[in-house]
Coordinates of C-alpha atoms and ligand atoms in Angstrom, one line a residue:
M1 CA -17.0 39.3 17.7
R2 CA -15.1 42.5 17.0
G3 CA -15.4 44.2 13.7
G4 CA -13.9 47.3 12.2
N5 CA -15.2 50.4 10.3
L6 CA -13.3 50.9 7.1
L7 CA -13.6 52.3 3.6
V8 CA -11.5 50.9 0.8
R9 CA -11.4 53.5 -2.0
N10 CA -10.9 53.3 -5.8
G11 CA -9.9 49.7 -6.0
L12 CA -10.7 47.3 -8.9
I13 CA -13.0 44.8 -7.3
V14 CA -12.6 41.2 -8.6
T15 CA -15.5 38.9 -8.0
S16 CA -16.4 35.6 -9.7
E17 CA -18.7 37.4 -12.0
A18 CA -17.0 40.6 -12.9
M19 CA -14.3 43.2 -12.4
F20 CA -15.4 46.8 -11.7
K21 CA -14.1 50.0 -10.1
A22 CA -15.8 50.6 -6.7
D23 CA -15.4 51.5 -3.1
V24 CA -16.2 49.0 -0.3
K25 CA -17.5 50.2 3.0
V26 CA -17.4 48.0 6.1
V27 CA -19.2 48.9 9.3
D28 CA -18.9 46.8 12.4
G29 CA -17.1 44.2 10.4
K30 CA -19.8 43.7 7.7
I31 CA -19.9 45.1 4.2
V32 CA -22.6 47.7 4.1
S33 CA -22.1 49.2 0.6
I34 CA -20.2 48.7 -2.6
G35 CA -20.2 51.5 -5.2
E36 CA -18.5 54.6 -6.5
G37 CA -17.8 57.7 -4.4
L38 CA -19.0 56.3 -1.1
S39 CA -18.7 58.7 1.9
N40 CA -16.3 58.1 4.7
E41 CA -18.9 58.9 7.3
G42 CA -18.7 56.5 10.2
V43 CA -15.4 54.8 9.3
D44 CA -12.2 54.9 11.3
E45 CA -9.9 54.4 8.4
V46 CA -9.7 54.9 4.7
I47 CA -7.4 52.8 2.5
D48 CA -6.6 54.0 -1.0
A49 CA -6.6 51.1 -3.3
K50 CA -6.1 53.0 -6.6
G51 CA -4.4 50.8 -9.1
M52 CA -4.9 47.7 -7.0
L53 CA -7.1 44.7 -7.1
V54 CA -9.5 44.0 -4.3
L55 CA -10.4 40.3 -3.8
P56 CA -12.5 38.5 -1.2
G57 CA -10.2 37.2 1.5
V58 CA -9.1 33.7 0.7
V59 CA -10.9 30.7 2.4
D60 CA -8.2 28.0 2.5
E61 CA -10.2 24.8 2.9
H62 CA -7.2 22.6 3.5
V63 CA -4.6 23.4 6.2
H64 CA -2.9 21.2 8.7
M65 CA -1.8 23.7 11.4
R66 CA -0.6 20.8 13.7
E67 CA -2.0 22.0 17.0
P68 CA -2.7 20.3 19.3
G69 CA -0.1 17.6 19.6
L70 CA 2.3 18.2 16.8
E71 CA 3.6 21.6 17.7
F72 CA 7.1 20.6 17.0
K73 CA 6.2 20.8 13.3
D74 CA 4.3 24.1 13.6
D75 CA 1.5 25.7 15.6
F76 CA -1.7 27.7 15.1
T77 CA -0.2 31.0 15.9
H78 CA 2.5 30.7 13.2
G79 CA 0.1 29.1 10.8
T80 CA -2.6 31.8 11.0
K81 CA 0.0 34.6 10.9
A82 CA 1.2 33.0 7.7
A83 CA -2.4 32.9 6.4
A84 CA -2.8 36.6 7.1
L85 CA 0.4 37.5 5.2
G86 CA -0.8 35.3 2.3
G87 CA -4.2 37.1 2.0
V88 CA -6.1 34.2 3.7
T89 CA -8.8 35.4 6.1
T90 CA -10.4 32.0 6.9
V91 CA -8.7 28.6 7.3
I92 CA -10.5 25.3 7.5
E93 CA -8.3 23.2 9.8
Q94 CA -7.8 19.5 9.2
P95 CA -8.5 17.0 11.9
N96 CA -5.3 14.9 11.9
T97 CA -4.0 16.5 15.0
L98 CA -3.3 14.7 18.3
P99 CA -5.8 13.7 19.5
P100 CA -7.6 13.5 16.2
V101 CA -10.9 15.4 16.1
E102 CA -13.0 12.3 16.4
D103 CA -15.9 13.4 18.7
S104 CA -17.6 16.6 19.9
N105 CA -15.3 16.8 23.0
T106 CA -12.1 16.9 21.0
L107 CA -13.8 19.3 18.5
L108 CA -14.8 21.7 21.2
A109 CA -11.5 21.5 23.1
K110 CA -9.6 22.2 19.8
A111 CA -11.8 25.2 19.1
K112 CA -11.3 26.6 22.5
L113 CA -7.5 26.1 22.4
L114 CA -7.2 27.7 19.0
E115 CA -9.5 30.6 19.5
G116 CA -7.1 32.7 21.6
K117 CA -4.3 32.1 19.1
A118 CA -6.0 32.7 15.8
F119 CA -4.9 35.7 13.6
V120 CA -7.6 34.8 11.1
D121 CA -11.0 33.2 11.3
F122 CA -11.1 29.4 11.3
A123 CA -13.4 26.5 11.0
L124 CA -12.9 22.8 11.9
Y125 CA -13.2 19.5 10.2
G126 CA -14.0 16.3 12.1
V127 CA -12.4 13.0 11.1
L128 CA -14.4 9.9 10.4
Y129 CA -13.2 6.2 10.4
D130 CA -14.7 2.9 11.1
S131 CA -15.2 3.2 14.9
N132 CA -16.5 6.8 15.2
V133 CA -19.1 7.2 12.5
H134 CA -21.7 7.3 15.2
N135 CA -20.3 10.7 16.2
F136 CA -21.2 12.3 12.9
E137 CA -24.3 14.1 14.1
D138 CA -22.8 15.2 17.4
M139 CA -19.8 16.7 15.7
I140 CA -22.0 18.6 13.3
S141 CA -24.2 20.0 16.1
S142 CA -21.0 21.0 17.9
G143 CA -19.8 23.1 14.9
A144 CA -17.8 20.9 12.5
V145 CA -18.2 22.3 9.0
G146 CA -17.5 19.0 7.3
F147 CA -15.5 15.8 7.6
K148 CA -12.3 14.4 6.4
V149 CA -11.8 10.8 5.5
F150 CA -8.4 9.4 4.8
L151 CA -8.5 6.4 2.4
G152 CA -4.8 6.1 2.2
P153 CA -1.9 6.3 4.6
T154 CA -1.0 9.8 5.8
T155 CA 0.4 11.8 8.7
G156 CA -1.3 10.7 11.9
N157 CA -1.8 7.1 10.7
I158 CA -5.5 7.3 10.7
P159 CA -6.9 3.9 9.6
P160 CA -8.9 3.9 6.2
P161 CA -12.5 3.0 6.6
S162 CA -14.2 -0.1 5.3
T163 CA -16.4 0.2 2.2
G164 CA -19.4 -0.3 4.5
S165 CA -18.4 2.7 6.6
L166 CA -17.9 4.8 3.4
Y167 CA -21.5 3.9 2.4
H168 CA -22.7 4.9 5.9
I169 CA -20.7 8.1 5.9
L170 CA -22.0 9.2 2.5
S171 CA -25.6 8.3 3.4
L172 CA -25.2 10.6 6.4
S173 CA -23.7 13.2 4.2
A174 CA -26.9 13.1 2.0
K175 CA -29.2 13.2 5.0
H176 CA -27.6 16.2 6.6
N177 CA -26.3 18.0 3.5
V178 CA -22.7 17.8 4.8
T179 CA -19.6 17.8 2.5
I180 CA -17.2 14.9 3.1
A181 CA -13.6 15.7 2.0
F182 CA -11.5 12.7 1.0
H183 CA -7.9 11.9 0.8
A184 CA -8.5 9.6 -2.1
E185 CA -5.7 7.1 -2.5
D186 CA -6.5 3.4 -2.4
N187 CA -4.7 1.9 0.6
D188 CA -4.1 -1.6 -0.7
L189 CA -2.8 -0.3 -4.0
V190 CA -0.5 2.1 -2.3
N191 CA 0.9 -0.7 -0.2
Y192 CA 1.3 -3.0 -3.2
F193 CA 3.2 -0.5 -5.3
T194 CA 5.2 0.8 -2.4
N195 CA 6.4 -2.7 -1.6
K196 CA 7.2 -3.3 -5.3
V197 CA 9.2 -0.1 -5.8
R198 CA 11.0 -0.5 -2.5
S199 CA 12.0 -4.1 -3.4
E200 CA 13.6 -2.8 -6.6
G201 CA 16.0 -1.0 -4.3
R202 CA 15.0 2.5 -5.5
V203 CA 16.1 5.4 -3.3
D204 CA 15.7 8.3 -5.7
A205 CA 13.1 11.0 -4.8
K206 CA 10.9 10.1 -7.8
A207 CA 10.5 6.6 -6.4
H208 CA 7.8 8.1 -4.2
E209 CA 5.8 9.0 -7.3
D210 CA 6.1 5.4 -8.6
A211 CA 5.0 4.0 -5.3
R212 CA 1.6 5.8 -5.6
P213 CA 0.8 5.7 -9.3
P214 CA -2.4 7.4 -10.7
I215 CA -4.4 4.2 -10.5
C216 CA -4.3 4.5 -6.6
E217 CA -6.2 7.8 -6.9
E218 CA -8.4 6.7 -9.8
L219 CA -9.6 3.6 -8.1
A220 CA -10.4 5.5 -4.9
V221 CA -12.3 8.2 -6.8
I222 CA -14.3 5.6 -8.8
K223 CA -15.3 3.9 -5.5
L224 CA -16.4 7.2 -4.0
A225 CA -18.2 8.3 -7.1
T226 CA -20.2 5.0 -7.1
I227 CA -21.1 5.3 -3.4
A228 CA -21.9 9.0 -3.8
K229 CA -24.1 8.2 -6.7
R230 CA -26.1 5.5 -4.8
T231 CA -26.4 7.4 -1.6
G232 CA -26.7 11.0 -2.8
G233 CA -23.9 12.0 -0.6
H234 CA -21.4 14.7 -1.5
A235 CA -17.7 13.6 -2.0
H236 CA -15.2 16.4 -2.3
I237 CA -11.9 15.0 -3.5
L238 CA -8.9 16.8 -2.1
H239 CA -5.5 17.4 -3.6
L240 CA -6.3 16.0 -7.1
S241 CA -3.1 15.0 -8.8
S242 CA -3.9 12.8 -11.8
K243 CA -5.6 13.1 -15.2
E244 CA -7.5 9.9 -14.5
A245 CA -9.1 11.1 -11.4
V246 CA -10.1 14.4 -13.1
E247 CA -11.8 12.3 -15.8
V248 CA -13.7 10.2 -13.3
I249 CA -15.0 13.4 -11.6
K250 CA -16.0 14.9 -14.9
E251 CA -18.0 11.8 -15.9
G252 CA -19.6 11.7 -12.4
K253 CA -20.7 15.3 -12.7
V254 CA -22.3 14.6 -16.1
R255 CA -24.3 11.9 -14.4
G256 CA -25.4 14.2 -11.7
V257 CA -23.3 12.7 -8.9
K258 CA -22.4 15.1 -6.1
L259 CA -18.7 15.1 -6.8
T260 CA -16.4 18.0 -6.5
G261 CA -12.6 18.3 -6.6
E262 CA -9.7 20.4 -5.2
T263 CA -6.2 20.7 -6.4
C264 CA -3.2 22.5 -4.9
P265 CA -0.6 24.9 -6.4
H266 CA 2.2 22.3 -6.2
Y267 CA 0.3 20.0 -8.6
L268 CA -0.2 22.9 -11.0
L269 CA 3.2 24.4 -10.9
L270 CA 5.6 21.4 -10.3
S271 CA 6.1 18.2 -12.1
N272 CA 8.1 15.0 -11.8
E273 CA 10.9 16.7 -13.7
D274 CA 11.5 18.7 -10.6
Y275 CA 12.4 15.7 -8.3
V276 CA 16.0 16.0 -9.4
K277 CA 16.1 19.6 -8.2
Y278 CA 14.0 19.5 -5.0
G279 CA 14.4 15.9 -3.9
T280 CA 12.2 14.9 -0.9
L281 CA 11.4 18.5 -0.3
M282 CA 8.6 18.0 -2.8
K283 CA 7.5 14.7 -1.4
V284 CA 3.8 14.9 -0.8
N285 CA 0.7 12.7 -0.9
P286 CA -0.6 12.1 -3.5
P287 CA 2.7 12.6 -5.3
I288 CA 3.5 15.3 -7.9
R289 CA 3.3 13.7 -11.3
G290 CA 4.2 14.3 -15.0
L291 CA 3.3 17.2 -17.2
T292 CA 0.3 15.4 -18.8
H293 CA -1.3 15.3 -15.3
Q294 CA -0.4 18.9 -14.7
Q295 CA -2.0 19.9 -18.0
A296 CA -5.2 17.9 -17.1
L297 CA -5.5 19.7 -13.8
W298 CA -5.3 23.1 -15.5
E299 CA -8.0 21.9 -18.0
G300 CA -10.1 20.6 -15.1
I301 CA -10.0 24.0 -13.5
K302 CA -10.9 25.8 -16.8
E303 CA -13.8 23.4 -17.4
G304 CA -15.1 23.7 -13.8
V305 CA -14.4 20.1 -13.0
I306 CA -12.0 21.2 -10.3
E307 CA -13.9 23.8 -8.2
T308 CA -11.4 24.7 -5.5
I309 CA -7.7 25.3 -4.9
G310 CA -6.5 24.6 -1.4
S311 CA -3.0 24.8 -0.1
D312 CA -2.7 21.4 1.8
H313 CA -0.5 23.4 4.2
A314 CA 1.4 20.6 5.9
P315 CA 4.4 21.7 7.8
H316 CA 7.2 19.2 9.0
T317 CA 10.6 19.9 10.5
V318 CA 13.6 20.5 8.3
E319 CA 15.0 17.2 9.6
E320 CA 11.9 15.2 8.8
K321 CA 11.9 16.6 5.2
K322 CA 15.6 15.8 4.6
K323 CA 15.4 12.0 5.4
S324 CA 15.6 9.4 2.7
V325 CA 12.8 9.0 0.2
W326 CA 11.1 6.3 2.2
E327 CA 11.5 8.0 5.6
A328 CA 10.9 11.6 4.8
S329 CA 7.6 13.2 5.8
S330 CA 5.1 14.1 3.1
G331 CA 3.8 17.6 2.6
F332 CA 5.1 21.2 3.1
I333 CA 3.9 24.6 4.1
G334 CA 1.5 26.4 1.6
V335 CA -1.0 28.7 3.2
Q336 CA 1.1 31.8 2.7
T337 CA 2.0 31.0 -0.9
L338 CA -1.5 29.9 -2.1
L339 CA -2.6 33.3 -3.3
P340 CA 0.8 34.6 -4.4
L341 CA 1.3 31.6 -6.7
T342 CA -2.2 31.5 -8.1
L343 CA -2.4 35.2 -8.5
D344 CA 0.9 35.1 -10.4
A345 CA -0.6 32.4 -12.7
A346 CA -3.7 34.6 -13.3
L347 CA -1.7 37.7 -14.0
K348 CA 0.4 35.9 -16.5
G349 CA -2.7 34.7 -18.3
K350 CA -2.7 31.0 -17.2
L351 CA -6.0 31.5 -15.5
Q352 CA -8.9 33.9 -15.8
L353 CA -8.6 36.5 -13.0
T354 CA -12.3 36.2 -12.1
L355 CA -11.7 32.4 -11.5
L356 CA -9.5 33.3 -8.5
P357 CA -12.3 34.5 -6.1
K358 CA -14.4 31.5 -7.2
L359 CA -11.7 28.8 -6.6
L360 CA -10.1 30.3 -3.6
S361 CA -12.9 31.9 -1.7
E362 CA -16.5 31.4 -2.9
N363 CA -16.5 27.7 -3.7
P364 CA -14.7 26.6 -0.5
A365 CA -17.0 28.8 1.6
K366 CA -20.0 27.2 -0.1
L367 CA -18.8 23.7 0.3
F368 CA -18.2 24.1 3.9
K369 CA -21.3 26.1 4.7
L370 CA -19.7 29.4 5.5
W371 CA -21.2 31.2 2.5
P372 CA -22.6 33.9 2.2
R373 CA -20.9 35.2 5.4
K374 CA -17.5 34.3 3.9
G375 CA -16.0 34.0 0.5
V376 CA -17.7 36.9 -1.3
I377 CA -17.6 40.7 -1.6
N378 CA -21.3 41.3 -1.1
V379 CA -23.4 43.6 1.1
G380 CA -24.1 41.7 4.4
S381 CA -21.0 39.5 4.1
D382 CA -18.0 39.8 6.4
G383 CA -15.6 42.6 5.4
D384 CA -12.8 40.2 4.5
L385 CA -10.7 41.6 1.7
V386 CA -7.3 41.2 0.3
I387 CA -5.8 44.1 -1.6
V388 CA -3.0 43.4 -4.1
D389 CA -0.8 45.4 -6.3
P390 CA -0.8 43.6 -9.7
N391 CA 2.2 45.5 -11.0
E392 CA 4.7 44.7 -8.3
E393 CA 7.0 41.7 -8.5
F394 CA 7.7 39.8 -5.5
T395 CA 10.2 37.1 -4.5
I396 CA 9.1 34.3 -2.1
T397 CA 11.9 34.2 0.5
Q398 CA 12.6 32.2 3.6
E399 CA 12.5 35.4 5.7
W400 CA 9.0 36.2 4.4
L401 CA 7.6 32.8 5.3
I402 CA 6.2 32.7 8.9
S403 CA 6.5 29.1 10.0
K404 CA 8.6 27.3 12.6
N405 CA 9.9 25.4 9.6
P406 CA 9.9 27.6 6.6
V407 CA 10.7 25.0 3.9
T408 CA 8.9 24.8 0.6
P409 CA 10.1 24.2 -3.0
F410 CA 8.7 27.7 -3.8
I411 CA 11.4 29.6 -2.0
G412 CA 13.2 31.8 -4.5
W413 CA 10.3 31.9 -6.9
K414 CA 9.5 35.3 -8.4
V415 CA 5.8 36.1 -8.7
R416 CA 3.8 38.9 -10.2
G417 CA 1.5 40.7 -7.7
R418 CA 2.2 41.7 -4.1
I419 CA -0.2 41.4 -1.2
K420 CA -0.5 44.9 0.3
H421 CA -3.3 44.7 2.8
T422 CA -5.3 41.9 4.3
I423 CA -8.5 42.9 6.0
L424 CA -10.4 40.7 8.5
R425 CA -14.0 41.8 9.3
G426 CA -13.0 45.4 8.5
V427 CA -9.7 45.4 10.5
P428 CA -6.4 45.5 8.6
I429 CA -4.4 42.5 9.9
V430 CA -1.7 43.1 7.3
R431 CA -0.9 46.7 6.3
D432 CA 1.6 47.5 3.5
G433 CA 2.8 43.9 3.8
I434 CA 3.4 44.1 7.5
L435 CA 1.6 41.8 9.9
Q436 CA -0.3 43.8 12.6
N437 CA -0.1 42.4 16.1
V438 CA -3.8 41.6 16.5
S439 CA -4.8 38.1 17.1
Q440 CA -8.6 38.3 16.7
G441 CA -9.6 35.3 14.7
S442 CA -12.8 33.6 15.6
W443 CA -14.1 30.1 15.4
L444 CA -16.8 29.8 12.7
K445 CA -19.5 27.3 12.8
A446 CA -21.4 26.0 9.7
I447 CA -24.5 27.9 8.4
F448 CA -26.8 25.0 7.5
Ligands
DOR501 O1 1.5 14.9 2.0 C1 0.6 15.1 2.8 N1 0.7 15.5 4.0 N2 -0.6 14.8 2.3 C2 -1.7 14.8 3.1 O2 -2.8 14.6 2.7 C3 -1.5 15.1 4.6 C4 -0.4 15.9 4.8 C5 0.1 15.9 6.3 O3 -0.8 16.0 7.2 O4 1.3 15.9 6.6
ZN502 ZN1 -4.0 17.5 3.6

C-alpha cells in the first residue's frame, strides 16, 4: 500500500479529547509525530494549515455505493470521489448490492472489483439472513468488518430473519466480538401500517412517515435489546429516527447491554414539516419524523446514547426519486455532505466540536475494528486528515456533488466551514477543494 510523506503545519488539531495547535508529520503514510515546530526533513510536501482545523479523516460507516449490480443508480468511482471531496477517507460499504454479499466468494469478488476503483480506503459488510448464517465465520475470516441485518423492507428486498436467526446471529456476535448493524424496523408492523395508510387513499409525501410510525423502530430495537442482553452480542442500530428507540437504547446501556446507535444528518436537520417542500426527495427508511424526535436525537448525541453519525449514502436515479409516494425509492446521497452538515452544526454551537471526531471517525473505526489504524490522529495511525477552514461559508450545489444522480434535499444549503484538503495516508487526494486524480484506495480488513 502506497503512503505519502507530508507535514501539515500550524493547524488547530481537533481530537475527541482536545483542541490544540500542532504540526502533524506523516512518513510512508503513517503519522510519526505530532507537536509544535516539527522539521520538514524527509517530507515531500508541506501544507500550511494556519487558521484551519485539522480533523481525523471521516470514517463513514454507512454507504451504499451500489456496485456491483446497481450501477444505474451510482458506482464506486463516483461514490468514493464524493467521499474524498467530503473529507471522508474510509467508507464502510453496505452489502445490499447485486449479488448481495452473502458468503466469502461474493465478499472477495466485491473487494477485488472495488479495489481498482476506490479513491478512498474501504471496508465491507456482509449481510445475514435466515439461510446464510452459517457463512458468518467464513466471511469474517475473509475480511468482513461486521454484518448488516435488515429487519424491515429496503432496497434489494433482502428477507428479514426469524427471531431464532437473530438469536443465532447475536450469539455469534458475542463469540467472535463482531458488531452487527441493524436496519431496525419491524417488518410486520411496517406492512400493517403501510396497508392501513394506503387504504385511506393517501398520496401525500408525509404518508410515508405515517406508514412507518415510531413503534416500528421501537419494537425492533426492544427485540434486539432483549436478544443482545441474553446473548451478549453487540447490536448497533443504524439510522435512528425516533425518540422511542433512543430511549430503549439508553435504558439498555444502563443495564449493560451491548447496544449502540447511529443517526444521520437528515434526521438531525430535517423534520416532517419539510415534506411539503421536498416531497419524495426526502423519502427515506426509516422516515424523517417530527421535531420532538429530532430534538431527542440531538439529546441522544449529547448524552452519548448515539455514538456515531453515518451518512446512509443511498443514491437512486432522479426518475426513481420523482415517482409517487408509494413507488418512489427511499434514500438519497449523503457521503459528500456528512462532514459539511455536521461541521456546520458544530461551528454554529449545536454540537461540541470535539464530538465530531468521536462521532464521525473514532467510534465508527472502533465499532468496525479499524481502530487504531483509522479514526484518530495518533502516532502510528494512518495519516488520514481533513483540513477545513472554519471561517469560510460554502453553499452545497448540484455542480459540487459528484454522483451519477446528484439529488439531495441539501442542495442550496449554506454551511459554515469549507473542506480545503483531504489527506489519505499522507497523500493529498483533495487540494484546495479540488479532487486529485489519484485512485489509490485500499481494501481494509478488520483488526480483531
Ligand atoms: O432509505 C433507505 N435506503 N434506507 C436504507 O436503509 C437503505 C437505503 C437503500 O439502500 O436504498
Ligand atoms: Zn442504509
